[in-house]
mmCIF file of C-alpha atoms in Angstrom:
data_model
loop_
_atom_site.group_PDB
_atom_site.id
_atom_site.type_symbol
_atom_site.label_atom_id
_atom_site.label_comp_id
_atom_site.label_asym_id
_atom_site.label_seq_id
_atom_site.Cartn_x
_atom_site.Cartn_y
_atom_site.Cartn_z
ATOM 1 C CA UNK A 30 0.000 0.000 0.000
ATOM 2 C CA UNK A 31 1.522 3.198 -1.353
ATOM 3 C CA UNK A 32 1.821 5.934 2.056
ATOM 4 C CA UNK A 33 2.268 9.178 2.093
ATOM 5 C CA UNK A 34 3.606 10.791 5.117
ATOM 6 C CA UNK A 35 3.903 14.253 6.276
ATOM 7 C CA UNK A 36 5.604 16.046 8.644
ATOM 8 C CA UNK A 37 5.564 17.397 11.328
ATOM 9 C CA UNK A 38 1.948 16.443 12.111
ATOM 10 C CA UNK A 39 1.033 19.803 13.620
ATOM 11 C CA UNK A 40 3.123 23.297 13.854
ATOM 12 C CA UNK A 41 2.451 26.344 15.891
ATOM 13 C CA UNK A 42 4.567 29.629 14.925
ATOM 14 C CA UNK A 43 4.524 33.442 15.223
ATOM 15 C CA UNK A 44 4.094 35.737 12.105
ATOM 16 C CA UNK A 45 7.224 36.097 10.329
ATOM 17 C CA UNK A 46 9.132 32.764 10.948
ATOM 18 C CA UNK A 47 9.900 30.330 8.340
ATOM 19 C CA UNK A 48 8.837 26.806 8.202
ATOM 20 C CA UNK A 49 9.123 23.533 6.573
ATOM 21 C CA UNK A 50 6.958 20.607 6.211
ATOM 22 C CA UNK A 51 7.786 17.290 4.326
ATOM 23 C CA UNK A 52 6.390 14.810 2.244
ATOM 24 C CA UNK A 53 8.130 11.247 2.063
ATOM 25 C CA UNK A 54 7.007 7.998 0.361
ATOM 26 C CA UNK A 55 8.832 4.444 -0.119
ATOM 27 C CA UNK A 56 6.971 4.486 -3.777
ATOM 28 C CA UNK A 57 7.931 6.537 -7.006
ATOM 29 C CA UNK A 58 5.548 9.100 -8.469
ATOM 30 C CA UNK A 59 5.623 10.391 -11.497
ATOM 31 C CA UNK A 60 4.103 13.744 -9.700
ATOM 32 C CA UNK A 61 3.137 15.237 -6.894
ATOM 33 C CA UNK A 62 1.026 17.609 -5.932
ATOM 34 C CA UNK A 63 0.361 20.253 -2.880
ATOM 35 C CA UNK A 64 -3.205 21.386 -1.369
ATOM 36 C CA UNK A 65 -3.882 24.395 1.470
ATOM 37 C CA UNK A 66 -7.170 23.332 2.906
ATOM 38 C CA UNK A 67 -8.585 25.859 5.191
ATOM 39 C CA UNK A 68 -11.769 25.019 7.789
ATOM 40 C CA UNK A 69 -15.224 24.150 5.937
ATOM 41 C CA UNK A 70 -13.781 23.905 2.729
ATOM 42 C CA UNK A 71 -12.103 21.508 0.260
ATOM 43 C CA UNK A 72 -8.445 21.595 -0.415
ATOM 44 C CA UNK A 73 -7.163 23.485 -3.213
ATOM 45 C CA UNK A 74 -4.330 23.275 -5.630
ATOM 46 C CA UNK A 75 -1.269 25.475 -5.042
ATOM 47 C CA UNK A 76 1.208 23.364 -7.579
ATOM 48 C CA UNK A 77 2.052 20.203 -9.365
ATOM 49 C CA UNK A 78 5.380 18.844 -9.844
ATOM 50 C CA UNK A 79 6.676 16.456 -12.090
ATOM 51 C CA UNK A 80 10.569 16.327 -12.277
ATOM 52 C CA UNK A 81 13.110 15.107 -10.053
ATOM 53 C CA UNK A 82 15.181 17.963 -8.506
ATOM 54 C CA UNK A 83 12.229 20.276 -9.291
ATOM 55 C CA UNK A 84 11.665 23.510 -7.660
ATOM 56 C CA UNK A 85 8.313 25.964 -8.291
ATOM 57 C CA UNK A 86 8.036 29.334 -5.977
ATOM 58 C CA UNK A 87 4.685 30.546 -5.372
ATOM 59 C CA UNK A 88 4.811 33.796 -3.956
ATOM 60 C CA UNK A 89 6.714 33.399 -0.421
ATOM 61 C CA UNK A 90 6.110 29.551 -0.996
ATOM 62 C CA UNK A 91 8.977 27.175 -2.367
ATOM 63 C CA UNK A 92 7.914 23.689 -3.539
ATOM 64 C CA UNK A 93 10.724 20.933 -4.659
ATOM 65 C CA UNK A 94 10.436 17.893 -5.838
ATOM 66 C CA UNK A 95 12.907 15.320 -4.371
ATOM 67 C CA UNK A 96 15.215 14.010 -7.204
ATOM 68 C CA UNK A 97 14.372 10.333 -6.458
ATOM 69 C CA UNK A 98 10.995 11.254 -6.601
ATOM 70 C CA UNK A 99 9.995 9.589 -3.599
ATOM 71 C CA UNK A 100 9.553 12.577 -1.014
ATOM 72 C CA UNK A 101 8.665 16.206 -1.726
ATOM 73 C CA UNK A 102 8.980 19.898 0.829
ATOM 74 C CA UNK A 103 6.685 22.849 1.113
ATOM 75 C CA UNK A 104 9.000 25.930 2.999
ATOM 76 C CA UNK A 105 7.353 29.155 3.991
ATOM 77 C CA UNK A 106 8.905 32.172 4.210
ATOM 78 C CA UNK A 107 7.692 34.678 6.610
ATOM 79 C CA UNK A 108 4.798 33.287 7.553
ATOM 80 C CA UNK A 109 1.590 34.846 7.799
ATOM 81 C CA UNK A 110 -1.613 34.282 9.460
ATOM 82 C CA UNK A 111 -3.370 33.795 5.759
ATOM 83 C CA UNK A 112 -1.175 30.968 5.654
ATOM 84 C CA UNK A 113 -3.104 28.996 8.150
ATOM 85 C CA UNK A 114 -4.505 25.962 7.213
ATOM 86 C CA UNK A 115 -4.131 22.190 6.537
ATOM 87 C CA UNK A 116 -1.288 21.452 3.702
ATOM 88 C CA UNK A 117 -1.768 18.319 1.785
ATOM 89 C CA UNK A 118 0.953 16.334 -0.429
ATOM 90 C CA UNK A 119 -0.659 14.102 -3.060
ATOM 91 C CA UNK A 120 1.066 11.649 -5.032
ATOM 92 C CA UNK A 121 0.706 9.450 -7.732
ATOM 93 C CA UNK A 122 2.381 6.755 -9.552
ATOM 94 C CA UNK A 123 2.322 5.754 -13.266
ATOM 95 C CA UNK A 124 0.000 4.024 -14.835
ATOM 96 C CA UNK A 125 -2.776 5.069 -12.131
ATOM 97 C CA UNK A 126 -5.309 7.282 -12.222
ATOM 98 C CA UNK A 127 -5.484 8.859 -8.822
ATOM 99 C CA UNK A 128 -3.575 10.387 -6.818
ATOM 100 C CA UNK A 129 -3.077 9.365 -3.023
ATOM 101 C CA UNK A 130 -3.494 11.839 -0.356
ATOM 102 C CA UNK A 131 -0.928 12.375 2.268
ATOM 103 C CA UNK A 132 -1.242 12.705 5.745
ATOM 104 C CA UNK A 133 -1.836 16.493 6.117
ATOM 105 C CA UNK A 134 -0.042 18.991 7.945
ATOM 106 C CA UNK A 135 -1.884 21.540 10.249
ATOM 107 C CA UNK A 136 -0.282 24.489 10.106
ATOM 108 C CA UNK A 137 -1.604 27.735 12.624
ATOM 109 C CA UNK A 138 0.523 30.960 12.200
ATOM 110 C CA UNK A 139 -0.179 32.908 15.281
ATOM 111 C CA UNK A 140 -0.521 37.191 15.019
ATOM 112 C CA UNK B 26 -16.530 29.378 -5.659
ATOM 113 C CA UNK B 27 -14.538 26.472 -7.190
ATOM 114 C CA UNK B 28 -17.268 25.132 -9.587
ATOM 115 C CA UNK B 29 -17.778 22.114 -8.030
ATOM 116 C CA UNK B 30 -21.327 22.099 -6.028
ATOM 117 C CA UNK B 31 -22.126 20.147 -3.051
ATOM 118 C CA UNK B 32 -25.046 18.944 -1.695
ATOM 119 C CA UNK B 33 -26.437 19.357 1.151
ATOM 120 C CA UNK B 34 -23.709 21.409 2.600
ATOM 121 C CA UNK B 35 -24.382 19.542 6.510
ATOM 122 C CA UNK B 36 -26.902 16.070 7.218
ATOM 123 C CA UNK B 37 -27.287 14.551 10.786
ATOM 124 C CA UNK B 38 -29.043 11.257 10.588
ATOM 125 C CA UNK B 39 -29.711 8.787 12.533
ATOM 126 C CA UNK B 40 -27.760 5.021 12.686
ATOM 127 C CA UNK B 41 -29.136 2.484 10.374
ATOM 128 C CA UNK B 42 -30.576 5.300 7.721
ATOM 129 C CA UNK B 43 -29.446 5.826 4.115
ATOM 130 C CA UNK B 44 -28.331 9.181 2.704
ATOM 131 C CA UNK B 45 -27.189 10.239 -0.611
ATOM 132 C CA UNK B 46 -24.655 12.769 -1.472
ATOM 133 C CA UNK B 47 -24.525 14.545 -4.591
ATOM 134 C CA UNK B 48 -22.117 16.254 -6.512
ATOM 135 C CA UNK B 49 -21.830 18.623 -9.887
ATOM 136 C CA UNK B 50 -18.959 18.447 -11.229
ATOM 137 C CA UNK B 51 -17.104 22.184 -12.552
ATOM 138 C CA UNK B 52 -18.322 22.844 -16.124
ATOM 139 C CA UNK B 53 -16.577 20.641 -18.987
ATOM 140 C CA UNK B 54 -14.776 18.236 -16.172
ATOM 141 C CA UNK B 55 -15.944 14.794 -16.956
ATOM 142 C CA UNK B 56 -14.593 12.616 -14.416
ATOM 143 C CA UNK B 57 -15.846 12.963 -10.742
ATOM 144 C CA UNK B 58 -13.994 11.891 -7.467
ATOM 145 C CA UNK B 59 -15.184 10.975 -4.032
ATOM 146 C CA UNK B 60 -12.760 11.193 -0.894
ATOM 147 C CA UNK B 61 -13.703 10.863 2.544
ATOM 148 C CA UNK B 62 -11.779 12.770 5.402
ATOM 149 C CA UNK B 63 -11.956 12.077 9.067
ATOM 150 C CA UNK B 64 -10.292 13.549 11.771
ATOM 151 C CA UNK B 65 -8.085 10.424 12.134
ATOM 152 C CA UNK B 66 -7.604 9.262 8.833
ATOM 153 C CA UNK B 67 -6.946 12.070 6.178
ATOM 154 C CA UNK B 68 -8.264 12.417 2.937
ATOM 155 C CA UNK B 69 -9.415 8.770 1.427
ATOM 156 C CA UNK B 70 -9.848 8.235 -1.918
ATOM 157 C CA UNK B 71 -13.557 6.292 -2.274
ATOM 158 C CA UNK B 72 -14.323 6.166 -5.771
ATOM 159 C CA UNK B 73 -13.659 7.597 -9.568
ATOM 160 C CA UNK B 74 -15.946 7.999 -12.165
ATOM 161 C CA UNK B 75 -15.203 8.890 -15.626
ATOM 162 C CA UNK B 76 -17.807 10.172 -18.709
ATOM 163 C CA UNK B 77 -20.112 8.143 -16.684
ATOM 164 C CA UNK B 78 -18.016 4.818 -16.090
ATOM 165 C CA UNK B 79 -16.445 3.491 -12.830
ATOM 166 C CA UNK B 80 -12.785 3.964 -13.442
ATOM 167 C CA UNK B 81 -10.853 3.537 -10.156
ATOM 168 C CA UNK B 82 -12.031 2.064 -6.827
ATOM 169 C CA UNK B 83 -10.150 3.081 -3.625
ATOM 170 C CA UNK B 84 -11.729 2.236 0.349
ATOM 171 C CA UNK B 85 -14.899 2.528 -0.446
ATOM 172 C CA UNK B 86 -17.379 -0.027 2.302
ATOM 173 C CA UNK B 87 -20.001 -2.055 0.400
ATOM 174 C CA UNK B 88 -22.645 -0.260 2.016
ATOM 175 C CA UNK B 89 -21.502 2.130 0.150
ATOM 176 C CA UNK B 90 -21.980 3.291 -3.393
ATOM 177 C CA UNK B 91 -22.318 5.881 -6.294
ATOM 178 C CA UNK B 92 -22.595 6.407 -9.935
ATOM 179 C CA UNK B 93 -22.269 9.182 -12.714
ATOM 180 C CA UNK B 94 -24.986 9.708 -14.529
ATOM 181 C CA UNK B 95 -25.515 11.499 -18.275
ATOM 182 C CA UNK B 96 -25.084 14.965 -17.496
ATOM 183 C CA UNK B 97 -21.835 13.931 -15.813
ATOM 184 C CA UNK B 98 -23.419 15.237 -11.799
ATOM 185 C CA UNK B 99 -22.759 12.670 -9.229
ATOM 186 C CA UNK B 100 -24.323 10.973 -6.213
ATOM 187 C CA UNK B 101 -23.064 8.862 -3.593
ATOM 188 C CA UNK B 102 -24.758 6.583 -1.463
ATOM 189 C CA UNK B 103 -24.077 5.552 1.772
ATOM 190 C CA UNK B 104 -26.297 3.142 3.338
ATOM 191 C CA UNK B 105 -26.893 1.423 6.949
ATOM 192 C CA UNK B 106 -25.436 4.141 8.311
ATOM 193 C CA UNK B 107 -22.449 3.664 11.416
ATOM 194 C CA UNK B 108 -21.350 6.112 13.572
ATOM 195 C CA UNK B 109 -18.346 5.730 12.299
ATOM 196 C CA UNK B 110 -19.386 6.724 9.177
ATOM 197 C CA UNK B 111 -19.740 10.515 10.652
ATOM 198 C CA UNK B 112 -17.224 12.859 8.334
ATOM 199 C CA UNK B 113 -16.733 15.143 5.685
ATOM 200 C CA UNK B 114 -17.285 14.034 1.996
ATOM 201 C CA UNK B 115 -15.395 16.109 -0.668
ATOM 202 C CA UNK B 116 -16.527 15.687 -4.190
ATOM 203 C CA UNK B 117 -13.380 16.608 -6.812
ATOM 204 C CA UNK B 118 -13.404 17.121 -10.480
ATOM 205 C CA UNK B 119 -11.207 16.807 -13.104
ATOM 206 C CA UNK B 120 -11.270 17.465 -17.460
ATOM 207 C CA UNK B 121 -9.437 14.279 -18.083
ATOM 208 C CA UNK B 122 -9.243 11.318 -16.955
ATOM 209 C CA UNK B 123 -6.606 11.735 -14.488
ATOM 210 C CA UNK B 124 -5.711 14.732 -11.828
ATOM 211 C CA UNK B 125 -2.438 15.545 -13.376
ATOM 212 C CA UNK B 126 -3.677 18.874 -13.389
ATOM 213 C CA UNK B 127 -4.807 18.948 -9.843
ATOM 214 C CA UNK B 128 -7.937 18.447 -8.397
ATOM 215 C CA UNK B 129 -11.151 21.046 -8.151
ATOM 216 C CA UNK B 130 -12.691 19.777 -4.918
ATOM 217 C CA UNK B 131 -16.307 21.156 -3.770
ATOM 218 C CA UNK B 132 -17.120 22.470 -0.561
ATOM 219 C CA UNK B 133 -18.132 18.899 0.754
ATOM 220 C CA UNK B 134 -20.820 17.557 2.972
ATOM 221 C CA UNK B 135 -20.473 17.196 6.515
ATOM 222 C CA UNK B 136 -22.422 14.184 7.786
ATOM 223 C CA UNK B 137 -23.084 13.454 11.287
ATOM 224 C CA UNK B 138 -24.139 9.952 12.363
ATOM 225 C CA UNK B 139 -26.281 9.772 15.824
#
């Protein structure tokens, strides 16, 4: 069973601070993809990668792809409280049509 | 708004009962996902339908079920209802076949099991 685990499970920091959270897998995916989820709604896309070694910025985020494929990071710079919310990694391998969810990261940036 | 509609938005019912879920996908997506997510256990994928076709099958209990019909809107089906069954279902969307291009999930339905 192909598992998708992220960490840390929860994190609690002050405006401003950076932060990382991981994605790791034993399987290979041919991409993988990153949700924010805030409360009482769905997740949403923020990118997709699909290379080994990859790296995509997204304003003050920065997304990279491991170069085994296998494990994937999300850092924030600065946080801010907008940032708040549940970050999901979602993976999947070739040949499959869906993607498998990860674990989920709750993330609360405190004012 | 992401496109994707949910309905009903929240449903408390009682154990035993059978509810159904239902789903419209965003405009011009023709396959239609269904995930639960519990407090404990993340985001599980349930079932995939695609153009109106069962295309992938994840968790999903036999009690369960769900099917796509012509004008592509979804419903699931969840029957003799456990209160374990209480969480939110998210309803996603995609234009092809798969999600390479990331996911458009609804709103989802919070269900509550009593």
């Amino acid at each position: 069973t192909q598992l998708l685990e992220q960490s840390p499970q929860f994190l609690s920091i002050q405006e401003g601070e950076n932060l990382t959270v991981y994605c790791n897998s034993s399987s290979v995916f041919s991409s993988l993809q990153w949700y924010r989820q805030e409360p009482g709604e769905g997740p949403v896309l923020l990118v997709t990668v699909v290379t080994g070694g990859e790296v995509k910025k997204l304003k003050r985020l920065t997304f990279q792809f491991g170069d085994a494929r296998k494990d994937s990071s999300l850092h924030i710079t600065a946080a801010q409280p907008g940032d708040t919310g549940l970050y999901l990694c979602a993976g999947s391998t070739s040949g499959t049509y869906k993607y498998i969810f990860g674990t989920g990261t709750r993330l609360k940036v405190l004012a | 708004d992401s496109g994707v509609t949910q309905t009903p938005k929240h449903l408390i019912t009682a154990t035993g009962q059978r509810v159904t879920l239902r789903c419209s996908p965003r405009s011009g997506d023709l396959s239609v996902y269904w995930y639960q997510q519990s407090l404990d256990q993340g985001l599980q994928f349930l079932i995939q339908y695609y153009n109106g076709e069962e295309r992938a099958k994840g968790n999903i209990l036999e009690r369960f079920s769900a099917q796509q019909f012509p004008d592509l809107h979804s419903e699931l089906n969840l029957s003799s209802l456990e209160l374990g069954d209480s969480a939110l279902y998210f309803c996603a969307s995609t234009l092809s076949s798969g999600g390479v291009y990331g996911y458009t999930f609804g709103s989802g339905t919070r269900l509550t099991v009593v």
